[in-house]
mmCIF file of C-alpha atoms and ligand atoms in Angstrom:
data_model
loop_
_atom_site.group_PDB
_atom_site.id
_atom_site.type_symbol
_atom_site.label_atom_id
_atom_site.label_comp_id
_atom_site.label_asym_id
_atom_site.label_seq_id
_atom_site.Cartn_x
_atom_site.Cartn_y
_atom_site.Cartn_z
ATOM 1 C CA MET A 1 -0.124 0.212 -0.073
ATOM 2 C CA LEU A 2 2.321 3.158 -0.854
ATOM 3 C CA LEU A 3 -0.697 5.678 -1.551
ATOM 4 C CA ASN A 4 -3.036 4.838 1.185
ATOM 5 C CA GLY A 5 -4.772 7.862 1.954
ATOM 6 C CA LYS A 6 -3.872 9.785 -1.442
ATOM 7 C CA VAL A 7 -5.933 11.220 -3.430
ATOM 8 C CA ALA A 8 -4.606 11.364 -7.096
ATOM 9 C CA ILE A 9 -5.802 12.890 -9.786
ATOM 10 C CA ILE A 10 -5.147 10.610 -13.505
ATOM 11 C CA THR A 11 -6.023 12.938 -16.665
ATOM 12 C CA GLY A 12 -6.905 10.492 -19.966
ATOM 13 C CA ALA A 13 -7.827 7.411 -17.780
ATOM 14 C CA ALA A 14 -11.591 6.335 -19.246
ATOM 15 C CA SER A 15 -9.578 4.802 -22.415
ATOM 16 C CA ALA A 16 -10.214 1.050 -21.425
ATOM 17 C CA ARG A 17 -6.997 -0.287 -22.537
ATOM 18 C CA GLY A 18 -4.705 2.241 -22.085
ATOM 19 C CA ILE A 19 -1.915 3.897 -19.708
ATOM 20 C CA GLY A 20 -4.017 6.370 -17.858
ATOM 21 C CA ARG A 21 -6.608 3.037 -16.834
ATOM 22 C CA ALA A 22 -3.758 0.970 -15.519
ATOM 23 C CA THR A 23 -2.566 3.933 -13.722
ATOM 24 C CA ALA A 24 -5.690 4.131 -12.173
ATOM 25 C CA THR A 25 -6.281 0.575 -11.052
ATOM 26 C CA THR A 26 -2.721 0.648 -9.660
ATOM 27 C CA PHE A 27 -2.994 3.462 -7.293
ATOM 28 C CA ALA A 28 -6.557 2.221 -6.094
ATOM 29 C CA GLU A 29 -5.006 -1.242 -5.196
ATOM 30 C CA HIS A 30 -2.187 0.501 -3.482
ATOM 31 C CA GLY A 31 -4.723 2.635 -1.534
ATOM 32 C CA ALA A 32 -5.338 5.894 -3.014
ATOM 33 C CA LYS A 33 -8.910 7.880 -4.039
ATOM 34 C CA VAL A 34 -8.343 8.239 -7.676
ATOM 35 C CA VAL A 35 -10.223 10.382 -9.801
ATOM 36 C CA ILE A 36 -10.273 9.914 -13.188
ATOM 37 C CA ILE A 37 -10.712 13.294 -15.839
ATOM 38 C CA ASP A 38 -11.602 12.607 -19.170
ATOM 39 C CA LEU A 39 -13.149 13.715 -22.077
ATOM 40 C CA ASP A 40 -17.097 11.822 -21.274
ATOM 41 C CA ALA A 41 -18.547 12.473 -18.276
ATOM 42 C CA ALA A 42 -20.327 8.947 -18.259
ATOM 43 C CA ALA A 43 -16.773 7.014 -19.924
ATOM 44 C CA ALA A 44 -15.197 8.672 -16.682
ATOM 45 C CA ARG A 45 -17.829 7.674 -14.074
ATOM 46 C CA ASP A 46 -17.572 4.116 -15.446
ATOM 47 C CA ALA A 47 -14.076 3.852 -14.996
ATOM 48 C CA ALA A 48 -13.806 5.051 -11.994
ATOM 49 C CA ALA A 49 -17.016 3.206 -10.819
ATOM 50 C CA SER A 50 -14.570 -0.224 -12.078
ATOM 51 C CA LEU A 51 -12.017 1.140 -9.724
ATOM 52 C CA GLY A 52 -14.460 0.029 -6.583
ATOM 53 C CA GLU A 53 -15.801 2.749 -3.963
ATOM 54 C CA GLY A 54 -14.972 5.632 -3.566
ATOM 55 C CA HIS A 55 -13.179 6.835 -6.858
ATOM 56 C CA LEU A 56 -14.184 9.954 -8.497
ATOM 57 C CA GLY A 57 -15.545 10.039 -12.760
ATOM 58 C CA LEU A 58 -15.509 14.128 -13.621
ATOM 59 C CA ALA A 59 -15.576 15.485 -17.673
ATOM 60 C CA ALA A 60 -13.144 18.250 -18.778
ATOM 61 C CA ASN A 61 -10.705 18.840 -21.712
ATOM 62 C CA VAL A 62 -7.403 19.087 -20.184
ATOM 63 C CA ALA A 63 -7.139 22.046 -22.852
ATOM 64 C CA LEU A 64 -10.011 24.511 -21.427
ATOM 65 C CA PRO A 65 -8.688 26.495 -18.405
ATOM 66 C CA ALA A 66 -12.672 26.680 -17.168
ATOM 67 C CA GLU A 67 -13.311 23.330 -17.406
ATOM 68 C CA VAL A 68 -10.278 21.990 -15.959
ATOM 69 C CA GLN A 69 -10.656 24.752 -13.035
ATOM 70 C CA GLN A 70 -14.049 23.140 -12.349
ATOM 71 C CA ALA A 71 -12.777 19.998 -12.382
ATOM 72 C CA VAL A 72 -10.151 20.351 -9.865
ATOM 73 C CA GLU A 73 -12.826 22.723 -7.487
ATOM 74 C CA GLN A 74 -14.876 19.550 -7.967
ATOM 75 C CA VAL A 75 -12.395 16.965 -6.286
ATOM 76 C CA LEU A 76 -11.340 19.463 -3.970
ATOM 77 C CA ALA A 77 -15.014 19.744 -2.507
ATOM 78 C CA ARG A 78 -15.509 16.253 -2.493
ATOM 79 C CA TYR A 79 -11.996 14.846 -0.963
ATOM 80 C CA GLY A 80 -10.549 18.323 -0.093
ATOM 81 C CA ARG A 81 -6.867 17.844 -0.816
ATOM 82 C CA ILE A 82 -4.824 16.200 -3.849
ATOM 83 C CA ASP A 83 -1.689 14.750 -3.363
ATOM 84 C CA VAL A 84 -0.410 13.781 -7.015
ATOM 85 C CA LEU A 85 -1.218 15.025 -10.203
ATOM 86 C CA VAL A 86 -0.636 12.472 -13.422
ATOM 87 C CA ASN A 87 -0.607 14.115 -16.770
ATOM 88 C CA ASN A 88 -1.529 11.182 -18.899
ATOM 89 C CA ALA A 89 -4.271 12.428 -21.717
ATOM 90 C CA GLY A 90 -2.315 12.773 -24.919
ATOM 91 C CA ILE A 91 -3.442 12.383 -28.681
ATOM 92 C CA THR A 92 -0.868 11.679 -31.733
ATOM 93 C CA GLN A 93 -1.264 11.952 -35.572
ATOM 94 C CA PRO A 94 0.619 10.070 -37.860
ATOM 95 C CA LEU A 95 1.611 13.282 -40.289
ATOM 96 C CA LYS A 96 4.599 13.824 -42.003
ATOM 97 C CA THR A 97 6.185 17.256 -41.117
ATOM 98 C CA LEU A 98 4.339 19.353 -44.405
ATOM 99 C CA ALA A 99 0.789 17.611 -43.765
ATOM 100 C CA ILE A 100 0.836 19.034 -40.753
ATOM 101 C CA THR A 101 -1.698 21.842 -40.684
ATOM 102 C CA PRO A 102 -2.258 24.648 -38.224
ATOM 103 C CA ALA A 103 -5.195 23.282 -36.616
ATOM 104 C CA ASP A 104 -3.304 19.325 -36.505
ATOM 105 C CA TYR A 105 -0.653 21.038 -34.572
ATOM 106 C CA ASP A 106 -3.249 22.884 -31.765
ATOM 107 C CA LYS A 107 -4.739 19.603 -31.568
ATOM 108 C CA VAL A 108 -1.800 17.889 -30.650
ATOM 109 C CA LEU A 109 -0.029 20.224 -28.119
ATOM 110 C CA ASP A 110 -3.290 21.160 -26.936
ATOM 111 C CA VAL A 111 -3.645 17.934 -25.117
ATOM 112 C CA SER A 112 -0.098 16.943 -24.190
ATOM 113 C CA LEU A 113 1.065 20.519 -23.432
ATOM 114 C CA ARG A 114 -0.918 23.050 -22.887
ATOM 115 C CA GLY A 115 -3.160 20.516 -20.795
ATOM 116 C CA THR A 116 0.143 19.741 -18.560
ATOM 117 C CA LEU A 117 0.375 23.217 -18.373
ATOM 118 C CA LEU A 118 -3.243 23.680 -17.184
ATOM 119 C CA MET A 119 -3.995 20.731 -14.983
ATOM 120 C CA SER A 120 -0.556 21.472 -13.277
ATOM 121 C CA GLN A 121 -1.519 25.473 -12.172
ATOM 122 C CA ALA A 122 -4.897 24.332 -11.019
ATOM 123 C CA VAL A 123 -3.397 21.832 -8.771
ATOM 124 C CA ILE A 124 0.025 23.454 -7.692
ATOM 125 C CA PRO A 125 -1.782 25.802 -5.052
ATOM 126 C CA THR A 126 -3.063 23.520 -2.823
ATOM 127 C CA LEU A 127 0.082 21.260 -3.012
ATOM 128 C CA ARG A 128 1.886 24.254 -2.176
ATOM 129 C CA ALA A 129 -0.263 24.920 0.808
ATOM 130 C CA GLN A 130 0.281 20.753 1.959
ATOM 131 C CA GLY A 131 3.746 21.100 1.197
ATOM 132 C CA SER A 132 3.902 18.076 -0.376
ATOM 133 C CA GLY A 133 3.152 16.531 -3.752
ATOM 134 C CA SER A 134 3.883 14.666 -6.770
ATOM 135 C CA ILE A 135 3.004 15.742 -10.108
ATOM 136 C CA VAL A 136 3.949 12.892 -12.718
ATOM 137 C CA CYS A 137 3.928 13.861 -17.093
ATOM 138 C CA LEU A 138 3.578 11.431 -19.547
ATOM 139 C CA SER A 139 6.344 12.392 -21.959
ATOM 140 C CA SER A 140 7.106 9.414 -24.600
ATOM 141 C CA VAL A 141 10.998 8.007 -26.140
ATOM 142 C CA SER A 142 9.210 10.252 -29.534
ATOM 143 C CA ALA A 143 10.318 13.371 -27.611
ATOM 144 C CA GLN A 144 14.221 11.609 -27.357
ATOM 145 C CA ARG A 145 14.981 9.942 -30.570
ATOM 146 C CA GLY A 146 12.778 12.127 -32.723
ATOM 147 C CA GLY A 147 9.843 10.994 -33.411
ATOM 148 C CA GLY A 148 9.836 7.613 -36.123
ATOM 149 C CA ILE A 149 7.650 5.123 -35.221
ATOM 150 C CA PHE A 150 3.967 6.869 -35.980
ATOM 151 C CA GLY A 151 3.548 10.024 -34.225
ATOM 152 C CA GLY A 152 4.171 13.073 -36.814
ATOM 153 C CA PRO A 153 7.026 15.889 -35.761
ATOM 154 C CA HIS A 154 3.871 17.844 -33.816
ATOM 155 C CA TYR A 155 3.824 15.234 -31.340
ATOM 156 C CA SER A 156 7.790 14.546 -30.944
ATOM 157 C CA ALA A 157 7.586 18.445 -29.996
ATOM 158 C CA ALA A 158 4.368 18.726 -28.085
ATOM 159 C CA LYS A 159 6.588 15.613 -25.789
ATOM 160 C CA ALA A 160 10.000 17.918 -26.017
ATOM 161 C CA GLY A 161 8.011 20.798 -24.733
ATOM 162 C CA VAL A 162 6.402 18.302 -21.604
ATOM 163 C CA LEU A 163 9.920 17.337 -20.526
ATOM 164 C CA GLY A 164 10.936 20.609 -20.424
ATOM 165 C CA LEU A 165 8.204 22.043 -19.074
ATOM 166 C CA ALA A 166 8.340 19.736 -16.205
ATOM 167 C CA LYS A 167 12.088 20.048 -15.499
ATOM 168 C CA ALA A 168 11.605 23.699 -14.726
ATOM 169 C CA MET A 169 8.070 23.100 -12.667
ATOM 170 C CA ALA A 170 10.339 20.999 -10.802
ATOM 171 C CA ARG A 171 13.381 23.277 -10.321
ATOM 172 C CA GLU A 172 10.607 25.881 -9.291
ATOM 173 C CA LEU A 173 8.281 23.420 -7.168
ATOM 174 C CA GLY A 174 11.616 21.377 -5.354
ATOM 175 C CA PRO A 175 11.111 24.138 -2.174
ATOM 176 C CA ASP A 176 7.378 23.865 -1.964
ATOM 177 C CA ASN A 177 8.344 19.801 -1.085
ATOM 178 C CA VAL A 178 6.277 19.416 -4.472
ATOM 179 C CA ARG A 179 8.109 16.966 -7.227
ATOM 180 C CA VAL A 180 8.096 16.653 -10.962
ATOM 181 C CA ASN A 181 8.920 13.548 -12.648
ATOM 182 C CA SER A 182 8.519 12.171 -16.495
ATOM 183 C CA ILE A 183 7.937 9.071 -17.880
ATOM 184 C CA ALA A 184 9.063 8.614 -21.328
ATOM 185 C CA PRO A 185 7.313 5.549 -22.452
ATOM 186 C CA GLY A 186 8.767 3.982 -25.809
ATOM 187 C CA LEU A 187 5.605 1.352 -27.772
ATOM 188 C CA ILE A 188 3.177 1.122 -25.910
ATOM 189 C CA HIS A 189 0.524 -1.545 -26.458
ATOM 190 C CA THR A 190 -3.034 0.405 -25.940
ATOM 191 C CA ASP A 191 -5.426 2.122 -28.401
ATOM 192 C CA ILE A 192 -3.356 4.589 -29.136
ATOM 193 C CA THR A 193 -0.999 2.283 -31.172
ATOM 194 C CA GLY A 194 -3.199 -0.988 -31.672
ATOM 195 C CA GLY A 195 -5.199 -0.403 -34.582
ATOM 196 C CA LEU A 196 -2.095 1.501 -36.674
ATOM 197 C CA MET A 197 0.116 -1.408 -36.402
ATOM 198 C CA GLN A 198 0.697 -4.137 -38.820
ATOM 199 C CA ASP A 199 2.347 -7.292 -37.780
ATOM 200 C CA GLU A 200 4.924 -6.688 -40.235
ATOM 201 C CA ARG A 201 6.223 -2.736 -38.808
ATOM 202 C CA ARG A 202 5.055 -4.727 -34.851
ATOM 203 C CA HIS A 203 8.399 -7.434 -36.040
ATOM 204 C CA ALA A 204 10.608 -4.718 -37.088
ATOM 205 C CA ILE A 205 9.912 -2.593 -34.328
ATOM 206 C CA ILE A 206 10.445 -5.301 -31.976
ATOM 207 C CA GLU A 207 13.954 -6.486 -33.060
ATOM 208 C CA GLY A 208 15.116 -3.452 -32.521
ATOM 209 C CA ILE A 209 13.723 -3.651 -28.275
ATOM 210 C CA PRO A 210 16.439 -5.235 -26.117
ATOM 211 C CA LEU A 211 13.563 -6.791 -23.913
ATOM 212 C CA GLY A 212 12.519 -8.487 -27.104
ATOM 213 C CA ARG A 213 8.408 -7.007 -26.520
ATOM 214 C CA LEU A 214 6.207 -4.267 -26.673
ATOM 215 C CA GLY A 215 5.505 -2.577 -23.236
ATOM 216 C CA ALA A 216 2.398 -3.034 -21.605
ATOM 217 C CA ALA A 217 0.301 -0.580 -19.898
ATOM 218 C CA GLN A 218 0.980 -1.680 -16.625
ATOM 219 C CA ASP A 219 5.118 -1.215 -17.328
ATOM 220 C CA VAL A 220 4.327 1.822 -17.285
ATOM 221 C CA ALA A 221 1.429 2.231 -15.029
ATOM 222 C CA ASN A 222 4.269 1.112 -12.283
ATOM 223 C CA ALA A 223 6.928 3.383 -13.256
ATOM 224 C CA ALA A 224 3.729 5.827 -12.068
ATOM 225 C CA LEU A 225 3.078 4.300 -8.678
ATOM 226 C CA PHE A 226 6.609 4.922 -7.850
ATOM 227 C CA LEU A 227 6.992 8.505 -8.931
ATOM 228 C CA ALA A 228 4.017 8.862 -7.324
ATOM 229 C CA SER A 229 4.770 7.433 -4.397
ATOM 230 C CA GLU A 230 7.452 8.013 -1.395
ATOM 231 C CA LEU A 231 9.575 5.471 -2.945
ATOM 232 C CA SER A 232 10.782 8.038 -5.302
ATOM 233 C CA SER A 233 11.065 10.926 -2.373
ATOM 234 C CA TYR A 234 14.447 12.450 -3.397
ATOM 235 C CA LEU A 235 13.903 12.373 -7.039
ATOM 236 C CA THR A 236 12.632 15.647 -8.856
ATOM 237 C CA GLY A 237 13.072 16.851 -12.656
ATOM 238 C CA THR A 238 13.655 13.331 -13.620
ATOM 239 C CA THR A 239 13.102 11.168 -16.719
ATOM 240 C CA LEU A 240 12.220 7.617 -16.346
ATOM 241 C CA ASP A 241 12.654 5.273 -19.516
ATOM 242 C CA VAL A 242 10.146 2.950 -19.419
ATOM 243 C CA ASN A 243 10.611 1.437 -23.230
ATOM 244 C CA GLY A 244 12.624 -1.888 -22.814
ATOM 245 C CA GLY A 245 15.859 -0.514 -23.529
ATOM 246 C CA MET A 246 14.719 0.620 -27.101
ATOM 247 C CA LEU A 247 16.738 4.229 -26.161
ATOM 248 C CA ILE A 248 19.243 3.897 -24.303
ATOM 249 C CA HIS A 249 21.472 6.936 -23.935
HETATM 250 P P1 NAD B 1 -5.442 6.111 -25.365
HETATM 251 O O1 NAD B 1 -5.905 6.883 -26.341
HETATM 252 O O2 NAD B 1 -5.576 4.445 -24.712
HETATM 253 O O3 NAD B 1 -5.582 7.169 -23.736
HETATM 254 C C1 NAD B 1 -5.399 8.676 -24.203
HETATM 255 C C2 NAD B 1 -7.070 9.296 -23.238
HETATM 256 O O4 NAD B 1 -6.744 10.882 -23.230
HETATM 257 C C3 NAD B 1 -8.511 8.961 -23.215
HETATM 258 O O5 NAD B 1 -9.143 8.113 -22.788
HETATM 259 C C4 NAD B 1 -8.679 10.100 -24.578
HETATM 260 O O6 NAD B 1 -9.875 10.407 -24.101
HETATM 261 C C5 NAD B 1 -7.550 11.083 -23.365
HETATM 262 N N1 NAD B 1 -7.767 12.555 -23.794
HETATM 263 C C6 NAD B 1 -7.824 12.906 -25.306
HETATM 264 N N2 NAD B 1 -7.768 13.684 -25.328
HETATM 265 C C7 NAD B 1 -8.368 14.800 -24.005
HETATM 266 C C8 NAD B 1 -8.384 15.926 -23.657
HETATM 267 N N3 NAD B 1 -8.427 16.771 -24.381
HETATM 268 N N4 NAD B 1 -8.973 16.141 -22.197
HETATM 269 C C9 NAD B 1 -8.909 14.956 -21.302
HETATM 270 N N5 NAD B 1 -8.737 13.738 -21.633
HETATM 271 C C10 NAD B 1 -8.116 13.569 -23.293
HETATM 272 O O7 NAD B 1 -3.902 6.604 -24.900
HETATM 273 P P2 NAD B 1 -2.455 6.182 -24.127
HETATM 274 O O8 NAD B 1 -1.554 5.157 -25.108
HETATM 275 O O9 NAD B 1 -2.932 4.707 -22.806
HETATM 276 O O10 NAD B 1 -1.590 7.190 -23.885
HETATM 277 C C11 NAD B 1 -1.308 7.695 -22.797
HETATM 278 C C12 NAD B 1 -0.283 9.100 -22.825
HETATM 279 O O11 NAD B 1 0.924 8.294 -22.743
HETATM 280 C C13 NAD B 1 -0.278 9.989 -23.384
HETATM 281 O O12 NAD B 1 0.255 11.294 -23.357
HETATM 282 C C14 NAD B 1 0.323 9.266 -24.823
HETATM 283 O O13 NAD B 1 1.273 10.929 -25.697
HETATM 284 C C15 NAD B 1 1.374 9.006 -24.091
HETATM 285 N N6 NAD B 1 2.673 7.451 -24.404
HETATM 286 C C16 NAD B 1 1.578 6.714 -25.331
HETATM 287 C C17 NAD B 1 2.730 5.900 -25.646
HETATM 288 C C18 NAD B 1 2.102 4.751 -26.330
HETATM 289 O O14 NAD B 1 2.451 3.913 -27.009
HETATM 290 N N7 NAD B 1 1.007 3.953 -26.021
HETATM 291 C C19 NAD B 1 3.964 5.980 -25.508
HETATM 292 C C20 NAD B 1 4.485 6.781 -25.072
HETATM 293 C C21 NAD B 1 3.435 7.947 -24.810
#
């Protein structure tokens, strides 16, 4: 029980086979009260109910300040505290540089980068006042190796932006005992990747992974648990690679 009595918000955790849902399940198993924030209210509520009693599912688009603020107010009204935020919501598009329209750029950067900033801004006053907290941000190996799997360059940019944002927030919030760390997953088998990959492509990718398999959502959830809990009490501003050795640097 690494998160007993903690209140943890996880964005983008309604997707049944996603990293966010696996993280939500793992946090609940470790004693946390979990708040799932996702686009659709019913999906968020059902996802929270699937974790057992006492959890909460709320609708919010993480890119919209008013929706984010309202969701966080509801969390505080229900639980009176927030200990952990996992900035997991993200979308990708398999586009080449010249195909990216301004609307594509906005869409992808708004969820990962603006969403991470807005959600963090909404919880920081509470974490500061409590004198403790952990923010975990989902980046991607795509940010480190320059994409090339199926996210476009705008996705790599969004996820590289997340790393910079997380590091700068870590530096700023350290004196308040609020830790901020990132996870850079490699290729994880979820709905984001599922439909997009032919078997041949998958085998070629696996050949380049020393551990010889794609990642599972649980592999990332375990890393998120470590960063959310006191096991990582002296880590801030770090990036945890969860990529099976796909990128070793
Ligand atoms: P997923 O598609 O299974 O889940 C993403 C969730 O985010 C969905 O539930 C979706 O409804 C939600 N979402 C999308 N836009 C939102 C918004 N504006 N506001 C609130 N919620 C929103 O994806 P996943 O594979 O579980 O990915 C989770 C995170 O991990 C993402 O940030 C992704 O970029 C990152 N990541 C995934 C992989 C991978 O291989 N799957 C690799 C590296 C990084």
